[in-house]
Coordinates of C-alpha atoms and ligand atoms in Angstrom, one line a residue:
M884 CA -101.2 16.9 128.3
S885 CA -97.7 17.9 127.2
S886 CA -97.6 19.6 123.8
L887 CA -100.2 21.1 121.4
R888 CA -98.8 20.6 118.0
L889 CA -100.4 22.8 115.3
I890 CA -100.4 21.7 111.7
L891 CA -101.4 24.4 109.1
G892 CA -103.2 23.6 105.9
D893 CA -100.0 23.8 103.8
Q894 CA -98.1 21.6 106.3
C895 CA -99.6 18.2 105.3
S896 CA -96.2 16.4 105.4
R897 CA -95.6 13.3 107.4
G898 CA -92.0 14.4 108.2
I899 CA -92.9 18.0 109.2
A900 CA -90.8 19.4 112.1
A901 CA -93.8 19.9 114.5
L902 CA -94.7 16.2 114.2
R903 CA -91.2 14.9 115.2
A904 CA -90.7 13.8 118.8
L905 CA -94.4 13.3 119.3
A906 CA -94.9 12.1 122.8
P907 CA -97.7 10.2 124.5
G908 CA -100.3 12.8 125.6
D909 CA -99.5 15.2 122.8
V910 CA -102.4 16.5 120.7
V911 CA -102.2 17.6 117.1
L912 CA -104.4 20.6 116.2
M913 CA -105.7 21.2 112.7
A914 CA -108.4 23.9 112.1
E915 CA -110.4 24.9 109.1
V916 CA -111.1 28.6 109.6
M917 CA -112.8 31.3 107.7
G918 CA -109.9 33.7 108.4
E919 CA -107.6 31.6 106.2
C920 CA -110.3 30.9 103.6
T921 CA -111.1 34.6 103.0
Y922 CA -108.0 36.8 103.6
V923 CA -108.1 36.9 99.8
P924 CA -111.1 35.6 97.8
H925 CA -109.5 32.2 97.1
H926 CA -110.6 30.2 94.1
P927 CA -113.1 27.6 95.4
Q928 CA -110.9 24.8 94.1
K929 CA -108.0 26.1 96.2
I930 CA -110.1 26.0 99.3
V931 CA -111.4 22.5 98.5
L932 CA -107.8 21.4 97.9
V933 CA -106.5 22.7 101.2
L934 CA -109.4 21.5 103.3
S935 CA -109.6 18.1 101.7
A936 CA -105.9 17.6 102.0
M937 CA -106.1 18.6 105.7
R938 CA -109.0 16.1 106.3
H939 CA -107.1 13.2 104.5
F940 CA -103.9 14.1 106.4
A941 CA -105.7 14.2 109.8
A942 CA -107.4 10.8 109.0
A943 CA -104.0 9.3 108.2
L944 CA -102.5 10.6 111.5
T945 CA -105.5 9.2 113.5
A946 CA -105.1 5.9 111.8
R947 CA -101.5 5.8 113.1
G948 CA -102.8 6.4 116.6
V949 CA -102.0 10.1 116.9
A950 CA -104.5 12.1 118.9
V951 CA -105.9 14.8 116.5
R952 CA -108.2 17.7 117.5
Y953 CA -109.7 18.5 114.1
V954 CA -111.9 21.6 113.9
R955 CA -114.2 21.7 110.9
L956 CA -115.3 24.9 109.2
D957 CA -118.9 24.4 110.2
D958 CA -118.3 23.4 113.8
P959 CA -120.5 25.8 115.9
A960 CA -117.7 26.3 118.4
N961 CA -115.2 27.3 115.7
T962 CA -113.8 30.8 116.4
Q963 CA -112.8 30.9 112.7
S964 CA -109.3 32.2 113.2
L965 CA -106.0 30.2 113.8
T966 CA -105.3 32.3 116.9
G967 CA -108.8 31.8 118.2
E968 CA -108.6 28.0 117.7
V969 CA -105.1 27.8 119.4
L970 CA -106.3 29.8 122.4
R971 CA -109.5 27.7 122.6
A972 CA -107.5 24.4 122.5
V973 CA -105.0 25.8 125.1
A974 CA -107.9 26.7 127.4
E975 CA -109.5 23.3 127.1
L976 CA -106.4 21.0 127.0
K977 CA -104.0 23.0 129.1
P978 CA -100.8 21.9 127.3
A979 CA -97.4 22.7 128.7
R980 CA -96.3 24.2 125.4
I981 CA -97.3 24.8 121.8
V982 CA -95.2 23.4 119.0
I983 CA -95.5 24.8 115.4
T984 CA -93.5 24.7 112.2
E985 CA -92.8 28.2 110.9
P986 CA -95.5 29.2 108.5
G987 CA -95.2 30.2 104.8
E988 CA -96.6 33.7 105.2
Y989 CA -95.2 36.7 107.2
R990 CA -98.7 37.7 108.4
V991 CA -99.2 34.3 110.0
L992 CA -95.7 34.4 111.6
Q993 CA -96.6 37.7 113.3
D994 CA -99.8 36.1 114.8
I995 CA -97.9 33.0 116.0
K996 CA -95.2 35.2 117.7
A997 CA -98.0 36.7 119.9
W998 CA -99.4 33.3 121.0
E999 CA -96.9 32.8 123.8
D1000 CA -98.2 35.9 125.5
E1001 CA -101.8 35.5 124.6
A1002 CA -102.0 31.8 125.6
G1003 CA -99.6 32.0 128.6
V1004 CA -97.6 28.9 127.5
P1005 CA -94.2 28.7 125.7
A1006 CA -94.5 28.4 121.9
D1007 CA -91.6 26.6 120.0
I1008 CA -91.5 27.8 116.4
L1009 CA -89.5 25.1 114.5
E1010 CA -87.7 25.7 111.2
D1011 CA -89.5 24.4 108.1
D1012 CA -86.8 22.1 106.8
R1013 CA -89.0 20.8 103.9
F1014 CA -87.1 23.5 101.9
L1015 CA -83.6 22.7 100.6
A1016 CA -82.1 26.1 101.4
S1017 CA -82.6 27.1 105.0
R1018 CA -83.1 30.8 105.6
A1019 CA -79.6 30.8 107.2
F1020 CA -78.1 29.2 104.1
F1021 CA -79.7 31.8 101.8
D1022 CA -78.7 34.7 104.0
A1023 CA -75.1 33.4 104.1
W1024 CA -75.1 33.1 100.3
A1025 CA -76.7 36.6 99.9
R1026 CA -74.5 38.4 102.4
G1027 CA -72.2 41.0 100.9
K1028 CA -73.6 40.6 97.4
T1029 CA -74.9 43.8 95.7
Q1030 CA -77.2 41.8 93.3
L1031 CA -78.7 38.4 94.0
R1032 CA -79.1 36.3 90.8
M1033 CA -80.9 33.1 90.7
E1034 CA -78.4 31.5 88.3
F1035 CA -75.5 31.7 90.9
F1036 CA -77.7 30.6 93.7
Y1037 CA -78.8 27.6 91.6
R1038 CA -75.2 26.6 91.0
E1039 CA -74.5 26.6 94.7
M1040 CA -77.6 24.4 95.2
R1041 CA -76.5 22.0 92.5
R1042 CA -73.2 21.7 94.3
A1043 CA -74.6 21.5 97.8
H1044 CA -77.0 18.7 96.9
S1045 CA -74.8 17.1 94.3
I1046 CA -77.5 17.1 91.6
L1047 CA -76.6 16.8 88.0
M1048 CA -72.9 17.0 88.7
E1049 CA -69.9 15.3 87.3
G1050 CA -67.5 15.8 90.1
D1051 CA -67.1 19.6 90.5
S1052 CA -68.5 20.3 87.0
P1053 CA -72.1 20.5 85.8
E1054 CA -73.4 17.5 83.9
G1055 CA -72.9 18.0 80.2
G1056 CA -70.5 20.9 80.7
K1057 CA -73.2 23.6 81.1
W1058 CA -75.1 24.7 84.1
N1059 CA -78.1 26.0 82.2
Y1060 CA -79.9 24.8 79.0
D1061 CA -82.5 27.6 79.0
S1062 CA -81.5 28.6 75.4
E1063 CA -82.8 25.1 74.4
N1064 CA -86.1 25.6 76.1
R1065 CA -87.8 28.2 73.9
K1066 CA -89.4 26.3 71.1
R1067 CA -92.9 27.0 69.8
L1068 CA -95.2 23.9 69.8
P1069 CA -95.3 22.7 66.1
K1070 CA -98.7 22.1 64.5
G1071 CA -100.0 18.5 65.0
V1072 CA -98.2 18.0 68.4
T1073 CA -100.8 17.5 71.2
P1074 CA -99.5 17.4 74.8
P1075 CA -100.6 14.2 76.6
P1076 CA -103.5 14.9 79.0
P1077 CA -102.3 14.7 82.6
K1078 CA -103.6 12.2 85.1
R1079 CA -106.5 13.5 87.0
F1080 CA -107.9 12.6 90.4
P1081 CA -111.7 12.5 90.6
P1082 CA -113.0 13.6 94.0
D1083 CA -113.6 10.9 96.6
K1084 CA -116.3 11.0 99.3
T1085 CA -114.3 13.3 101.6
T1086 CA -113.5 15.7 98.8
R1087 CA -117.2 15.7 97.6
E1088 CA -118.2 16.7 101.2
V1089 CA -115.7 19.6 101.2
M1090 CA -116.9 20.6 97.7
A1091 CA -120.5 20.9 99.0
L1092 CA -119.3 22.9 102.0
V1093 CA -117.3 25.3 99.8
A1094 CA -120.2 25.7 97.4
E1095 CA -122.4 26.7 100.3
K1096 CA -119.9 29.0 102.2
F1097 CA -118.1 30.8 99.3
P1098 CA -120.7 31.3 96.6
K1099 CA -119.2 34.7 95.5
H1100 CA -115.6 33.6 95.1
Y1101 CA -114.5 33.6 91.4
G1102 CA -113.7 30.2 89.7
K1103 CA -115.4 27.0 88.8
L1104 CA -115.7 24.4 91.6
G1105 CA -117.1 21.5 89.6
N1106 CA -113.8 20.7 87.7
F1107 CA -111.9 19.9 90.8
D1108 CA -109.6 16.9 90.3
Y1109 CA -106.4 17.7 92.2
P1110 CA -104.6 15.0 94.2
V1111 CA -105.2 15.5 97.9
T1112 CA -103.0 12.8 99.4
A1113 CA -99.3 12.1 99.2
R1114 CA -100.0 8.8 97.3
D1115 CA -102.1 10.5 94.6
A1116 CA -99.6 13.4 94.3
Q1117 CA -96.9 10.8 93.7
A1118 CA -99.0 9.1 91.1
G1119 CA -99.5 12.5 89.4
F1120 CA -95.7 13.1 89.3
A1121 CA -95.0 9.6 88.1
D1122 CA -97.4 10.4 85.2
F1123 CA -95.3 13.5 84.4
L1124 CA -92.1 11.5 84.5
A1125 CA -93.5 8.9 82.1
H1126 CA -95.2 11.1 79.6
R1127 CA -94.2 14.7 79.7
L1128 CA -90.7 15.2 81.2
R1129 CA -89.0 14.1 77.9
D1130 CA -90.6 17.2 76.1
F1131 CA -90.7 19.6 79.0
G1132 CA -87.4 21.2 78.0
D1133 CA -88.2 21.9 74.4
W1134 CA -91.7 23.4 75.0
Q1135 CA -91.3 24.9 78.5
D1136 CA -92.1 28.4 77.2
A1137 CA -94.6 27.4 74.6
M1138 CA -98.4 28.2 74.9
A1139 CA -101.2 26.8 72.9
A1140 CA -105.0 27.5 72.9
D1141 CA -107.1 25.0 74.9
Q1142 CA -103.9 23.3 76.2
P1143 CA -103.8 24.5 79.8
S1144 CA -101.0 22.3 81.0
M1145 CA -98.7 21.7 78.0
F1146 CA -95.8 19.5 79.2
H1147 CA -95.7 21.0 82.7
A1148 CA -95.4 18.9 85.8
L1149 CA -98.5 20.2 87.7
V1150 CA -96.7 19.6 91.0
S1151 CA -96.8 23.1 92.5
A1152 CA -100.1 22.6 94.3
P1153 CA -99.3 19.3 96.0
L1154 CA -95.6 20.4 96.5
N1155 CA -96.6 23.6 98.4
L1156 CA -99.1 21.7 100.5
G1157 CA -96.4 19.3 101.6
L1158 CA -97.6 16.2 99.8
L1159 CA -94.4 16.0 97.7
E1160 CA -90.8 16.5 98.7
P1161 CA -88.7 18.8 96.4
L1162 CA -85.5 16.8 96.7
A1163 CA -87.2 13.5 95.8
L1164 CA -88.6 15.2 92.7
C1165 CA -85.2 16.4 91.6
R1166 CA -83.6 13.1 92.2
A1167 CA -86.3 11.2 90.3
A1168 CA -85.8 13.6 87.3
E1169 CA -82.1 13.1 87.5
A1170 CA -82.6 9.3 87.5
A1171 CA -84.8 9.6 84.4
Y1172 CA -81.8 11.4 82.6
R1173 CA -79.3 8.8 83.8
D1174 CA -81.5 6.0 82.6
G1175 CA -81.8 7.6 79.2
A1176 CA -85.5 8.3 79.6
A1177 CA -85.3 12.1 79.2
P1178 CA -82.7 14.5 77.7
L1179 CA -80.5 16.8 79.7
N1180 CA -82.2 20.0 78.5
A1181 CA -85.6 18.8 79.9
V1182 CA -84.2 17.4 83.2
E1183 CA -81.9 20.4 83.9
G1184 CA -84.8 22.7 83.1
F1185 CA -87.2 20.9 85.5
I1186 CA -84.5 20.7 88.3
R1187 CA -83.7 24.4 87.8
Q1188 CA -87.3 25.3 88.6
I1189 CA -87.4 23.4 91.8
L1190 CA -83.9 23.5 93.1
G1191 CA -83.2 27.0 91.8
W1192 CA -86.3 29.2 91.3
R1193 CA -88.5 27.8 94.0
E1194 CA -85.8 28.1 96.7
F1195 CA -84.5 31.4 95.5
I1196 CA -87.9 32.9 95.5
R1197 CA -88.5 31.8 99.1
G1198 CA -85.1 33.1 100.2
I1199 CA -86.0 36.5 98.7
Y1200 CA -89.4 36.6 100.4
W1201 CA -88.1 36.0 103.9
R1202 CA -85.0 38.2 103.4
H1203 CA -87.1 41.2 102.3
M1204 CA -90.3 41.0 104.2
P1205 CA -92.2 42.9 105.4
E1206 CA -90.8 45.8 103.4
Y1207 CA -91.1 43.8 100.2
A1208 CA -94.9 44.0 100.3
T1209 CA -94.8 47.8 100.0
R1210 CA -92.5 48.0 96.9
N1211 CA -93.8 49.8 93.8
A1212 CA -90.6 50.8 92.0
L1213 CA -92.4 51.7 88.8
G1214 CA -95.1 53.8 90.6
A1215 CA -97.9 51.7 89.1
T1216 CA -101.3 52.9 90.3
R1217 CA -104.1 51.7 87.9
A1218 CA -106.8 49.5 89.4
L1219 CA -107.0 45.8 88.2
P1220 CA -109.6 45.6 85.4
A1221 CA -112.7 43.5 86.2
F1222 CA -111.9 41.1 83.3
Y1223 CA -109.1 39.6 85.4
W1224 CA -111.9 38.0 87.5
T1225 CA -114.1 37.0 84.6
G1226 CA -111.9 36.5 81.5
D1227 CA -114.4 38.7 79.5
T1228 CA -112.0 40.3 77.0
H1229 CA -111.4 40.2 73.3
M1230 CA -107.7 39.6 73.8
R1231 CA -107.5 35.9 73.1
C1232 CA -104.3 35.3 75.0
M1233 CA -105.7 37.0 78.1
A1234 CA -109.1 35.2 77.7
Q1235 CA -107.3 31.8 77.4
A1236 CA -105.0 32.4 80.4
I1237 CA -107.7 33.8 82.6
G1238 CA -110.4 31.4 81.4
Q1239 CA -108.3 28.3 82.2
T1240 CA -107.3 29.9 85.6
L1241 CA -111.0 30.2 86.4
D1242 CA -111.6 26.6 85.2
Y1243 CA -108.7 24.9 86.9
A1244 CA -107.1 27.3 89.4
Y1245 CA -103.9 26.7 87.2
A1246 CA -102.0 28.5 84.5
H1247 CA -98.5 27.6 83.5
H1248 CA -95.5 29.8 84.1
I1249 CA -95.3 31.6 80.8
Q1250 CA -99.0 32.4 80.9
R1251 CA -98.6 33.9 84.4
L1252 CA -95.5 35.8 83.4
M1253 CA -95.9 36.8 79.8
I1254 CA -99.6 37.1 79.4
T1255 CA -101.4 38.2 82.6
G1256 CA -98.3 39.4 84.3
N1257 CA -97.0 41.2 81.2
F1258 CA -100.3 42.9 80.7
A1259 CA -100.4 44.1 84.3
L1260 CA -96.8 45.4 83.9
L1261 CA -97.4 47.3 80.7
A1262 CA -100.8 48.7 81.9
G1263 CA -99.2 49.9 85.2
L1264 CA -101.6 48.0 87.4
H1265 CA -101.1 48.5 91.1
P1266 CA -98.9 45.7 92.6
D1267 CA -101.2 45.3 95.7
Q1268 CA -104.2 44.4 93.5
V1269 CA -102.2 42.2 91.1
D1270 CA -100.7 40.4 94.1
E1271 CA -104.1 39.8 95.6
W1272 CA -105.3 38.4 92.3
Y1273 CA -102.4 35.9 91.9
L1274 CA -102.7 34.9 95.6
A1275 CA -106.5 34.3 95.2
V1276 CA -106.8 32.5 91.9
Y1277 CA -104.0 29.8 91.8
A1278 CA -104.3 26.6 93.8
D1279 CA -100.6 26.7 94.5
A1280 CA -100.5 30.3 95.8
Y1281 CA -99.1 31.2 99.2
E1282 CA -97.5 34.5 99.8
W1283 CA -93.9 33.2 100.1
V1284 CA -94.0 32.1 96.5
E1285 CA -96.6 34.3 95.0
M1286 CA -95.3 37.7 96.0
P1287 CA -91.7 37.6 94.7
N1288 CA -93.0 36.0 91.5
T1289 CA -95.6 38.7 91.0
R1290 CA -94.3 41.9 92.5
G1291 CA -90.7 41.0 91.6
M1292 CA -90.5 38.8 88.5
A1293 CA -93.7 39.9 86.7
L1294 CA -94.1 43.6 87.8
H1295 CA -90.5 44.6 88.5
A1296 CA -92.0 46.5 91.4
D1297 CA -89.1 45.3 93.6
G1298 CA -86.8 47.5 91.5
G1299 CA -84.7 44.5 90.3
V1300 CA -84.3 42.2 93.3
V1301 CA -85.7 39.1 91.6
G1302 CA -84.8 39.9 88.0
S1303 CA -82.3 42.3 86.4
K1304 CA -84.9 43.6 83.9
P1305 CA -88.7 43.7 83.5
Y1306 CA -90.1 40.8 81.5
A1307 CA -91.9 43.3 79.2
A1308 CA -93.0 42.1 75.7
S1309 CA -95.1 43.2 72.8
G1310 CA -97.6 41.0 70.9
A1311 CA -94.7 39.7 68.7
Y1312 CA -93.4 37.6 71.6
I1313 CA -96.8 36.1 72.3
N1314 CA -97.3 35.4 68.6
R1315 CA -93.9 33.7 68.5
M1316 CA -94.5 31.5 71.5
S1317 CA -98.2 30.6 70.9
D1318 CA -101.0 30.0 68.5
Y1319 CA -103.3 32.5 70.2
C1320 CA -103.0 35.4 67.8
G1321 CA -104.3 33.8 64.6
A1322 CA -107.9 33.7 65.8
C1323 CA -107.8 36.9 67.9
H1324 CA -110.1 39.8 67.5
Y1325 CA -106.9 42.0 67.3
D1326 CA -104.2 42.2 64.7
V1327 CA -100.8 41.3 66.2
A1328 CA -99.0 42.9 63.3
D1329 CA -100.6 46.3 63.9
A1330 CA -99.7 48.6 66.7
A1331 CA -101.6 51.8 66.3
G1332 CA -104.8 51.0 64.3
A1333 CA -108.3 50.5 65.6
R1334 CA -107.9 46.7 65.7
A1335 CA -104.2 46.8 66.7
C1336 CA -103.0 44.3 69.4
P1337 CA -103.2 46.1 72.7
F1338 CA -99.9 44.6 73.8
N1339 CA -98.0 46.5 71.1
A1340 CA -98.9 50.2 71.9
L1341 CA -98.9 49.4 75.6
Y1342 CA -95.3 48.0 75.3
W1343 CA -94.0 51.1 73.6
D1344 CA -95.8 53.4 76.0
F1345 CA -94.3 51.5 78.9
I1346 CA -90.8 51.9 77.4
A1347 CA -91.5 55.7 76.9
R1348 CA -92.9 56.2 80.4
H1349 CA -89.8 54.6 82.0
A1350 CA -87.2 55.6 79.4
E1351 CA -85.0 57.5 81.8
R1352 CA -84.8 54.5 84.2
F1353 CA -84.4 51.9 81.5
E1354 CA -81.7 53.8 79.7
A1355 CA -79.5 53.2 82.7
N1356 CA -80.1 49.5 82.6
P1357 CA -77.9 47.8 80.0
R1358 CA -80.5 45.0 79.5
M1359 CA -83.2 47.6 78.7
A1360 CA -81.3 50.2 76.8
M1361 CA -82.0 48.7 73.4
P1362 CA -85.8 49.2 73.3
V1363 CA -85.2 52.8 74.5
R1364 CA -82.8 53.4 71.7
S1365 CA -85.3 51.8 69.2
L1366 CA -88.0 54.1 70.5
R1367 CA -85.8 57.2 70.1
K1368 CA -85.1 56.2 66.5
M1369 CA -88.8 56.1 65.6
P1370 CA -90.3 59.0 63.7
P1371 CA -92.0 61.3 66.1
E1372 CA -95.4 60.9 64.4
R1373 CA -95.1 57.1 64.9
V1374 CA -94.4 57.6 68.6
R1375 CA -97.3 60.0 68.9
A1376 CA -99.7 57.4 67.2
L1377 CA -98.5 54.6 69.5
R1378 CA -98.9 56.7 72.6
A1379 CA -102.3 58.0 71.6
R1380 CA -103.4 54.3 71.0
A1381 CA -102.0 53.4 74.4
A1382 CA -103.7 56.4 76.1
W1383 CA -107.0 55.3 74.6
L1384 CA -106.5 51.7 75.8
L1385 CA -105.6 52.8 79.3
E1386 CA -108.7 55.0 79.3
Q1387 CA -110.9 52.0 78.3
I1388 CA -109.4 50.0 81.1
E1389 CA -110.2 52.8 83.6
R1390 CA -113.8 53.2 82.3
G1391 CA -114.3 49.4 82.6
A1392 CA -115.0 49.1 78.9
K1393 CA -114.5 45.7 77.3
L1394 CA -111.1 45.4 75.7
Ligands
FAD1482 P1 -93.5 23.4 86.1 O1 -93.4 24.4 85.1 O2 -93.7 22.0 85.7 O3 -92.3 23.6 87.1 C1 -92.0 22.6 88.1 C2 -92.0 23.3 89.5 O4 -90.9 24.2 89.6 C3 -93.2 24.0 89.9 O5 -94.2 23.1 90.4 C4 -92.7 24.9 91.0 O6 -92.7 24.2 92.2 C5 -91.3 25.2 90.6 N1 -91.2 26.5 90.0 C6 -91.1 26.8 88.7 N2 -91.0 28.1 88.5 C7 -91.1 28.7 89.7 C8 -91.0 30.0 90.2 N3 -90.8 31.1 89.4 N4 -91.1 30.2 91.5 C9 -91.3 29.2 92.4 N5 -91.3 27.9 92.0 C10 -91.2 27.7 90.7 N6 -95.7 29.2 91.8 C11 -96.2 28.7 92.9 O7 -96.0 27.6 93.4 N7 -97.2 29.5 93.6 C12 -97.5 30.7 93.2 O8 -98.3 31.4 93.8 C13 -96.9 31.2 92.0 N8 -97.3 32.5 91.5 C14 -96.6 33.0 90.4 C15 -97.0 34.2 90.0 C16 -96.4 34.7 88.8 C17 -96.7 36.1 88.4 C18 -95.4 34.0 88.1 C19 -94.7 34.5 86.9 C20 -95.1 32.7 88.5 C21 -95.7 32.2 89.7 N9 -95.4 30.9 90.2 C22 -96.0 30.4 91.4 C23 -94.3 30.1 89.6 C24 -94.8 29.1 88.5 O9 -95.5 29.8 87.5 C25 -95.5 27.9 89.0 O10 -94.8 27.3 90.0 C26 -95.8 26.9 87.9 O11 -96.6 27.4 86.9 C27 -96.6 25.7 88.6 O12 -96.9 24.8 87.6 P2 -96.2 23.4 87.4 O13 -96.2 22.7 88.7 O14 -96.9 22.7 86.2 O15 -94.7 23.9 87.1
DLZ1483 C1 -104.9 28.5 102.2 C2 -105.6 27.9 103.5 C3 -107.0 27.9 103.5 C4 -107.8 28.2 102.3 N1 -107.6 27.4 104.6 C5 -106.8 27.0 105.7 C6 -107.5 26.6 106.9 O1 -108.7 26.6 107.0 N2 -106.7 26.2 107.9 C7 -105.3 26.2 107.8 O2 -104.7 25.9 108.8 N3 -104.7 26.7 106.8 C8 -105.4 27.1 105.7 N4 -104.8 27.5 104.5 C9 -103.4 27.6 104.5 C10 -102.8 28.8 105.3 O3 -103.4 30.0 104.7 C11 -101.3 28.8 105.2 O4 -100.9 27.8 106.2 C12 -100.7 30.1 105.6 O5 -101.0 31.0 104.6 C13 -99.2 30.1 105.7 O6 -98.6 29.6 104.5
SF4_1484 FE1 -102.9 38.6 72.5 FE2 -102.4 40.5 70.8 FE3 -102.1 38.0 70.1 FE4 -104.6 39.0 70.5 S1 -103.1 39.7 68.9 S2 -103.8 37.0 71.2 S3 -104.2 40.4 72.2 S4 -100.9 39.1 71.6

């Protein structure tokens, strides 16, 4: 046989580099392995999603006449690691070389780099050109800059891909309509329910396997209804275009109780698996604007997430790994409270964000950033533990995208690589952007009393703990000045309340 071509679980794309130039005699290897299912305790729905997408993708390749060696999780011969399965396939099939598309995680890349020596055959690691900015493009853009800011990268990407452009100028005269994306959801507006994809026979088999093998992983399995094929993923996106894109801009940052997906696209999971293509999504959204089906603030906002943030985040990951994974600029050391895994807290915003995460392996961006992320930032939770949680609980989580969002954007543990300031906020922000606070056990208008919203005292305590550092940052100097202007007894009361809250967290008491 000539080449052994490995396809990883998040490489279920027909056009992936390792499948190009398939020759007669080549074998495609796909392996379900415990190593990938347990390196963090993934949400059961995430495992089902990846394994079911792999099985559907393998079946589609086989139907096209491709020789596929598919190793199931319960195959008695399975060595349960990617390396073990590659070495076993090489020993049995004796290929002249291994071909693989570069993986999404640094840890897997290190393993792959060792295969040539371990297997005794050459290994070609091909670029993953499913992304719109190659690593070389990103590095060329970043070279010589003292600060990397997404906004400027995004403009380059708009130009490079000619998206929402009028000649050399941005469509509508502005690059960014973010200021028009911050409305609260008015009473009486209910987001349209997204299209769901009930499990087929293959998915039901995988669900039974996951229930048996991972009974201790947090998260509900029974709700699974993600798309697991490119065709279904496309249908899910078409549903977003038809029913939610129009309002995506206005309510992009809004949160509402029992509305887990709001007007969001729900494309991250299939996109990161390779079932959708980022450029096609951007072009389809642009076409909706040009056809008059959606306004510019919605379409630009959506395109900015995919063409801007997603590519920028990936660029940061590869540029700064492996050192990025050790960053802890704010010296956060506290252990992750158990309620992150159960949702058992009186804080309604946290219970909503965590509860729906357990139910659907999904939370939208503002919940991840301004609820669970903000709490972790204010409470000084250790970035390693927060990273592990985000990597485990979301169906769309792979380290290349999870880590810079968590360690960088949410925790500011990278010292300002992803964002120029921490996204720290008190209860007032959450109250402004959601309807959570009205029915909460805590009082959002109070900061130091026995029923005061925990976000308030923790916010001021966070500002006080890092006052020296934040004073030097023009975007953070204002809250430090406000703190300094407070009467000393007010500051003492706030900090005493924060100390009590942090102690409760450490004791594992219900908050
Ligand atoms: P929409 O809001 O409809 O946005 C459309 C698409 O834009 C998303 O599907 C996604 O592909 C892209 N996008 C938007 N924001 C970002 C961003 N900041 N970084 C990268 N892509 C973005 N996204 C992941 O795909 N995987 C993760 O593991 C992940 N972890 C996160 C952790 C934290 C702490 C935060 C703050 C954000 C994280 N995000 C992650 C980014 C974002 O929250 C999700 O992409 C988004 O919520 C997915 O839902 P959606 O498809 O409905 O997105
Ligand atoms: C996430 C995941 C899971 C749960 N299981 C598998 C698997 O059994 N086999 C596989 O090839 N890939 C799996 N994946 C995806 C990998 O973890 C992913 O390819 C790497 O993290 C690199 O992004
Ligand atoms: Fe969250 Fe505080 Fe509002 Fe309760 S009062 S929902 S804890 S922000």
